[in-house]
C-alpha cells in the first residue's frame, strides 16, 4: 500500500459532530490528496496538498477542511458532519502532481447518522 | 475538468482467457495515463502507466495500449485469474495536475472459474 495508513478505518458519527480523518505516509512524497468515493461516482477530489502548510481545494471541498503540519500527515476535518458526507474517503500520495501515479490508502468508511 | 470514461460497466471472462478493458479520454493534450485496480473494500491499486510518446507498455501479465488518434486506452490482462476480479478504471493526467483529473466509475471484471 505504498506506505499509506488511514485512520480510523471505520467510523460512525452523528449529524453535527466534528470528525477528523488522518492520513499518514512513510514515502516522503510531496503531494497528498483526499478523495471521496460514492456509488455511481468516480473518485472525487476534496482537497490536496503540495507541501507542508500548502493546500488547495478540489472539486467537492464544501464542508471539509484540511491541514498538513508535517510532510507525513494530512488531516481531513468535517467541521459539522452531515448525512451527505457519508462516504468512503481515500487518501492518496504522489511524487509529482503530473506524470506520476497516485498511490492510495485503504480508505475510511464514514457513516453519518 | 476533462473526462475519462469506460465503455462497459461489467465484463465477465472465463478463467484463463485474456481480458480487455477499454477506456476513452477526451483531452487530446493528455500525456500520461494510468490504470488502477480496486478490489472490494480496498483502495485503488496502481497497475501500470503509459506516457503519450508510447503506444504500448507491458507489465507482468498486463499490457496497456494507447491509441492517440482515437483517444482510446485499453488494458489487456493475460490468462485472467480469479484474483483479477475487481473494478478497473483509468485516469489521464496531463499538465493540469490531479486537480483536473476526472475518474470514471470503472469496469467490473468478473472471472468465471
Tab-separated table of N, CA and C in Angstrom, chain A residues 20-104:
chain	number	residue	atom	x	y	z
A	20	UNK	N	-12.467	14.052	12.337
A	20	UNK	CA	-11.162	14.210	11.694
A	20	UNK	C	-10.639	12.859	11.254
A	21	UNK	N	-10.271	12.788	9.991
A	21	UNK	CA	-9.666	11.597	9.421
A	21	UNK	C	-8.187	11.881	9.208
A	22	UNK	N	-7.390	10.844	9.437
A	22	UNK	CA	-5.943	11.029	9.347
A	22	UNK	C	-5.342	10.164	8.249
A	23	UNK	N	-4.385	10.753	7.560
A	23	UNK	CA	-3.601	10.024	6.568
A	23	UNK	C	-2.139	10.194	6.915
A	24	UNK	N	-1.445	9.076	6.993
A	24	UNK	CA	-0.022	9.094	7.342
A	24	UNK	C	0.756	8.345	6.262
A	25	UNK	N	1.813	8.965	5.750
A	25	UNK	CA	2.629	8.322	4.720
A	25	UNK	C	4.074	8.207	5.187
A	26	UNK	N	4.717	7.180	4.692
A	26	UNK	CA	6.133	6.969	5.029
A	26	UNK	C	7.029	7.095	3.800
A	27	UNK	N	6.466	7.611	2.698
A	27	UNK	CA	7.187	7.682	1.424
A	27	UNK	C	7.858	9.034	1.189
A	28	UNK	N	7.583	9.995	2.051
A	28	UNK	CA	8.152	11.340	1.913
A	28	UNK	C	7.730	12.012	0.598
A	29	UNK	N	6.531	11.661	0.102
A	29	UNK	CA	6.030	12.296	-1.110
A	29	UNK	C	5.506	13.689	-0.810
A	30	UNK	N	5.715	14.568	-1.748
A	30	UNK	CA	5.319	15.961	-1.557
A	30	UNK	C	3.805	16.145	-1.618
A	31	UNK	N	3.154	15.395	-2.527
A	31	UNK	CA	1.740	15.650	-2.777
A	31	UNK	C	0.864	14.647	-2.034
A	32	UNK	N	-0.177	15.163	-1.423
A	32	UNK	CA	-1.161	14.322	-0.748
A	32	UNK	C	-2.548	14.815	-1.116
A	33	UNK	N	-3.496	13.870	-1.175
A	33	UNK	CA	-4.836	14.170	-1.671
A	33	UNK	C	-5.873	13.459	-0.810
A	34	UNK	N	-7.030	14.088	-0.711
A	34	UNK	CA	-8.184	13.428	-0.119
A	34	UNK	C	-9.287	13.319	-1.177
A	35	UNK	N	-9.782	12.091	-1.345
A	35	UNK	CA	-10.885	11.816	-2.264
A	35	UNK	C	-12.030	11.199	-1.480
A	36	UNK	N	-13.220	11.339	-2.046
A	36	UNK	CA	-14.358	10.555	-1.580
A	36	UNK	C	-14.859	9.710	-2.746
A	37	UNK	N	-15.388	8.554	-2.385
A	37	UNK	CA	-15.908	7.642	-3.401
A	37	UNK	C	-17.313	7.225	-3.016
A	38	UNK	N	-18.250	7.488	-3.904
A	38	UNK	CA	-19.657	7.180	-3.668
A	38	UNK	C	-20.194	6.343	-4.811
A	39	UNK	N	-21.204	5.519	-4.548
A	39	UNK	CA	-21.799	4.710	-5.630
A	39	UNK	C	-22.240	5.589	-6.777
A	40	UNK	N	-21.909	5.159	-7.989
A	40	UNK	CA	-22.309	5.909	-9.168
A	40	UNK	C	-21.402	7.067	-9.516
A	41	UNK	N	-20.409	7.289	-8.681
A	41	UNK	CA	-19.452	8.358	-8.947
A	41	UNK	C	-18.043	7.786	-8.948
A	42	UNK	N	-17.208	8.378	-9.741
A	42	UNK	CA	-15.793	8.056	-9.627
A	42	UNK	C	-15.218	8.783	-8.428
A	43	UNK	N	-13.959	8.591	-8.196
A	43	UNK	CA	-13.283	9.316	-7.120
A	43	UNK	C	-13.397	10.826	-7.363
A	44	UNK	N	-13.737	11.534	-6.316
A	44	UNK	CA	-13.847	12.988	-6.432
A	44	UNK	C	-12.912	13.655	-5.427
A	45	UNK	N	-12.153	14.603	-5.919
A	45	UNK	CA	-11.132	15.255	-5.112
A	45	UNK	C	-11.753	16.266	-4.157
A	46	UNK	N	-11.375	16.170	-2.889
A	46	UNK	CA	-11.892	17.087	-1.876
A	46	UNK	C	-10.907	18.240	-1.664
A	47	UNK	N	-9.721	17.887	-1.277
A	47	UNK	CA	-8.627	18.843	-1.082
A	47	UNK	C	-7.322	18.130	-1.412
A	48	UNK	N	-6.307	18.925	-1.684
A	48	UNK	CA	-4.994	18.353	-1.870
A	48	UNK	C	-3.930	19.267	-1.272
A	49	UNK	N	-2.751	18.695	-1.126
A	49	UNK	CA	-1.641	19.454	-0.539
A	49	UNK	C	-0.399	19.277	-1.403
A	50	UNK	N	0.302	20.368	-1.612
A	50	UNK	CA	1.531	20.329	-2.403
A	50	UNK	C	2.759	20.651	-1.559
A	51	UNK	N	2.586	20.563	-0.262
A	51	UNK	CA	3.697	20.759	0.656
A	51	UNK	C	3.172	21.078	2.037
A	52	UNK	N	4.084	21.125	2.990
A	52	UNK	CA	3.685	21.442	4.362
A	52	UNK	C	3.025	22.814	4.393
A	53	UNK	N	1.839	22.847	4.950
A	53	UNK	CA	1.021	24.046	5.087
A	53	UNK	C	0.535	24.608	3.757
A	54	UNK	N	0.731	23.877	2.667
A	54	UNK	CA	0.259	24.312	1.355
A	54	UNK	C	-0.863	23.394	0.893
A	55	UNK	N	-2.074	23.934	0.862
A	55	UNK	CA	-3.220	23.122	0.472
A	55	UNK	C	-4.107	23.912	-0.482
A	56	UNK	N	-4.960	23.182	-1.191
A	56	UNK	CA	-5.889	23.841	-2.099
A	56	UNK	C	-7.146	22.999	-2.211
A	57	UNK	N	-8.212	23.630	-2.693
A	57	UNK	CA	-9.499	22.967	-2.789
A	57	UNK	C	-9.579	22.107	-4.033
A	58	UNK	N	-10.372	21.047	-3.898
A	58	UNK	CA	-10.701	20.221	-5.040
A	58	UNK	C	-12.125	20.465	-5.477
A	59	UNK	N	-12.651	19.492	-6.179
A	59	UNK	CA	-13.988	19.604	-6.791
A	59	UNK	C	-15.117	19.676	-5.767
A	60	UNK	N	-14.975	18.972	-4.643
A	60	UNK	CA	-16.079	18.873	-3.678
A	60	UNK	C	-15.613	19.269	-2.277
A	61	UNK	N	-15.097	20.451	-2.135
A	61	UNK	CA	-14.458	20.880	-0.887
A	61	UNK	C	-15.421	21.446	0.160
A	62	UNK	N	-16.644	21.795	-0.233
A	62	UNK	CA	-17.566	22.417	0.727
A	62	UNK	C	-17.829	21.496	1.906
A	63	UNK	N	-17.682	22.037	3.121
A	63	UNK	CA	-17.931	21.260	4.333
A	63	UNK	C	-16.714	20.537	4.854
A	64	UNK	N	-15.595	20.671	4.168
A	64	UNK	CA	-14.352	19.998	4.553
A	64	UNK	C	-13.219	21.015	4.707
A	65	UNK	N	-12.328	20.719	5.615
A	65	UNK	CA	-11.081	21.472	5.716
A	65	UNK	C	-9.942	20.492	5.900
A	66	UNK	N	-8.738	20.933	5.618
A	66	UNK	CA	-7.574	20.062	5.731
A	66	UNK	C	-6.436	20.806	6.410
A	67	UNK	N	-5.498	20.020	6.895
A	67	UNK	CA	-4.276	20.613	7.436
A	67	UNK	C	-3.118	19.666	7.202
A	68	UNK	N	-1.963	20.264	6.978
A	68	UNK	CA	-0.744	19.477	6.789
A	68	UNK	C	0.393	20.211	7.489
A	69	UNK	N	0.668	19.780	8.693
A	69	UNK	CA	1.709	20.413	9.504
A	69	UNK	C	3.048	19.685	9.372
A	70	UNK	N	2.999	18.466	8.866
A	70	UNK	CA	4.207	17.682	8.645
A	70	UNK	C	4.098	16.997	7.291
A	71	UNK	N	5.209	16.716	6.666
A	71	UNK	CA	5.195	16.047	5.360
A	71	UNK	C	4.383	14.770	5.399
A	72	UNK	N	4.493	14.023	6.472
A	72	UNK	CA	3.901	12.695	6.510
A	72	UNK	C	2.422	12.647	6.869
A	73	UNK	N	1.864	13.733	7.372
A	73	UNK	CA	0.480	13.686	7.843
A	73	UNK	C	-0.411	14.694	7.129
A	74	UNK	N	-1.597	14.223	6.739
A	74	UNK	CA	-2.579	15.073	6.067
A	74	UNK	C	-3.924	14.771	6.708
A	75	UNK	N	-4.509	15.764	7.345
A	75	UNK	CA	-5.741	15.572	8.079
A	75	UNK	C	-6.919	16.165	7.317
A	76	UNK	N	-8.024	15.433	7.337
A	76	UNK	CA	-9.273	15.904	6.745
A	76	UNK	C	-10.289	16.077	7.865
A	77	UNK	N	-10.866	17.273	7.973
A	77	UNK	CA	-11.837	17.552	9.028
A	77	UNK	C	-13.192	17.918	8.448
A	78	UNK	N	-14.197	17.273	8.990
A	78	UNK	CA	-15.576	17.649	8.720
A	78	UNK	C	-16.011	18.441	9.951
A	79	UNK	N	-16.176	19.720	9.800
A	79	UNK	CA	-16.438	20.583	10.956
A	79	UNK	C	-17.764	20.240	11.630
A	80	UNK	N	-18.753	19.924	10.813
A	80	UNK	CA	-20.089	19.581	11.313
A	80	UNK	C	-20.680	18.571	10.330
A	81	UNK	N	-20.505	17.303	10.663
A	81	UNK	CA	-20.841	16.249	9.709
A	81	UNK	C	-22.323	16.263	9.316
A	82	UNK	N	-22.567	15.985	8.034
A	82	UNK	CA	-23.939	15.862	7.525
A	82	UNK	C	-24.092	14.491	6.874
A	83	UNK	N	-25.336	14.069	6.710
A	83	UNK	CA	-25.584	12.741	6.135
A	83	UNK	C	-25.028	12.631	4.714
A	84	UNK	N	-24.954	13.746	4.010
A	84	UNK	CA	-24.418	13.715	2.641
A	84	UNK	C	-22.911	13.449	2.613
A	85	UNK	N	-22.289	13.499	3.764
A	85	UNK	CA	-20.864	13.204	3.849
A	85	UNK	C	-20.590	11.741	4.204
A	86	UNK	N	-21.644	10.967	4.311
A	86	UNK	CA	-21.463	9.520	4.416
A	86	UNK	C	-20.818	9.036	3.131
A	87	UNK	N	-19.675	8.392	3.259
A	87	UNK	CA	-18.906	8.044	2.076
A	87	UNK	C	-17.695	7.207	2.485
A	88	UNK	N	-16.959	6.774	1.481
A	88	UNK	CA	-15.646	6.185	1.727
A	88	UNK	C	-14.610	7.215	1.313
A	89	UNK	N	-13.697	7.487	2.207
A	89	UNK	CA	-12.696	8.517	1.978
A	89	UNK	C	-11.331	7.861	1.751
A	90	UNK	N	-10.692	8.282	0.687
A	90	UNK	CA	-9.369	7.763	0.359
A	90	UNK	C	-8.345	8.880	0.371
A	91	UNK	N	-7.239	8.560	0.963
A	91	UNK	CA	-6.067	9.414	0.890
A	91	UNK	C	-5.157	8.873	-0.202
A	92	UNK	N	-4.499	9.764	-0.903
A	92	UNK	CA	-3.542	9.348	-1.929
A	92	UNK	C	-2.302	10.217	-1.844
A	93	UNK	N	-1.205	9.666	-2.338
A	93	UNK	CA	0.050	10.410	-2.378
A	93	UNK	C	0.670	10.275	-3.755
A	94	UNK	N	1.497	11.223	-4.125
A	94	UNK	CA	2.264	11.095	-5.364
A	94	UNK	C	3.534	11.924	-5.262
A	95	UNK	N	4.518	11.522	-6.033
A	95	UNK	CA	5.781	12.260	-6.062
A	95	UNK	C	5.615	13.599	-6.763
A	96	UNK	N	4.760	13.588	-7.767
A	96	UNK	CA	4.539	14.794	-8.543
A	96	UNK	C	3.056	14.926	-8.836
A	97	UNK	N	2.592	16.127	-9.092
A	97	UNK	CA	1.175	16.323	-9.406
A	97	UNK	C	0.868	15.987	-10.856
A	98	UNK	N	1.893	15.820	-11.661
A	98	UNK	CA	1.727	15.390	-13.048
A	98	UNK	C	2.738	14.306	-13.343
A	99	UNK	N	2.342	13.375	-14.205
A	99	UNK	CA	3.305	12.422	-14.692
A	99	UNK	C	3.772	11.339	-13.748
A	100	UNK	N	3.138	11.231	-12.601
A	100	UNK	CA	3.471	10.113	-11.718
A	100	UNK	C	2.169	9.603	-11.094
A	101	UNK	N	2.129	8.321	-10.768
A	101	UNK	CA	0.859	7.750	-10.329
A	101	UNK	C	0.492	8.156	-8.908
A	102	UNK	N	-0.810	8.145	-8.652
A	102	UNK	CA	-1.297	8.245	-7.294
A	102	UNK	C	-1.195	6.874	-6.639
A	103	UNK	N	-0.878	6.867	-5.368
A	103	UNK	CA	-0.931	5.643	-4.573
A	103	UNK	C	-1.912	5.898	-3.447
A	104	UNK	N	-2.849	4.966	-3.293
A	104	UNK	CA	-3.962	5.172	-2.383
A	104	UNK	C	-3.834	4.350	-1.105
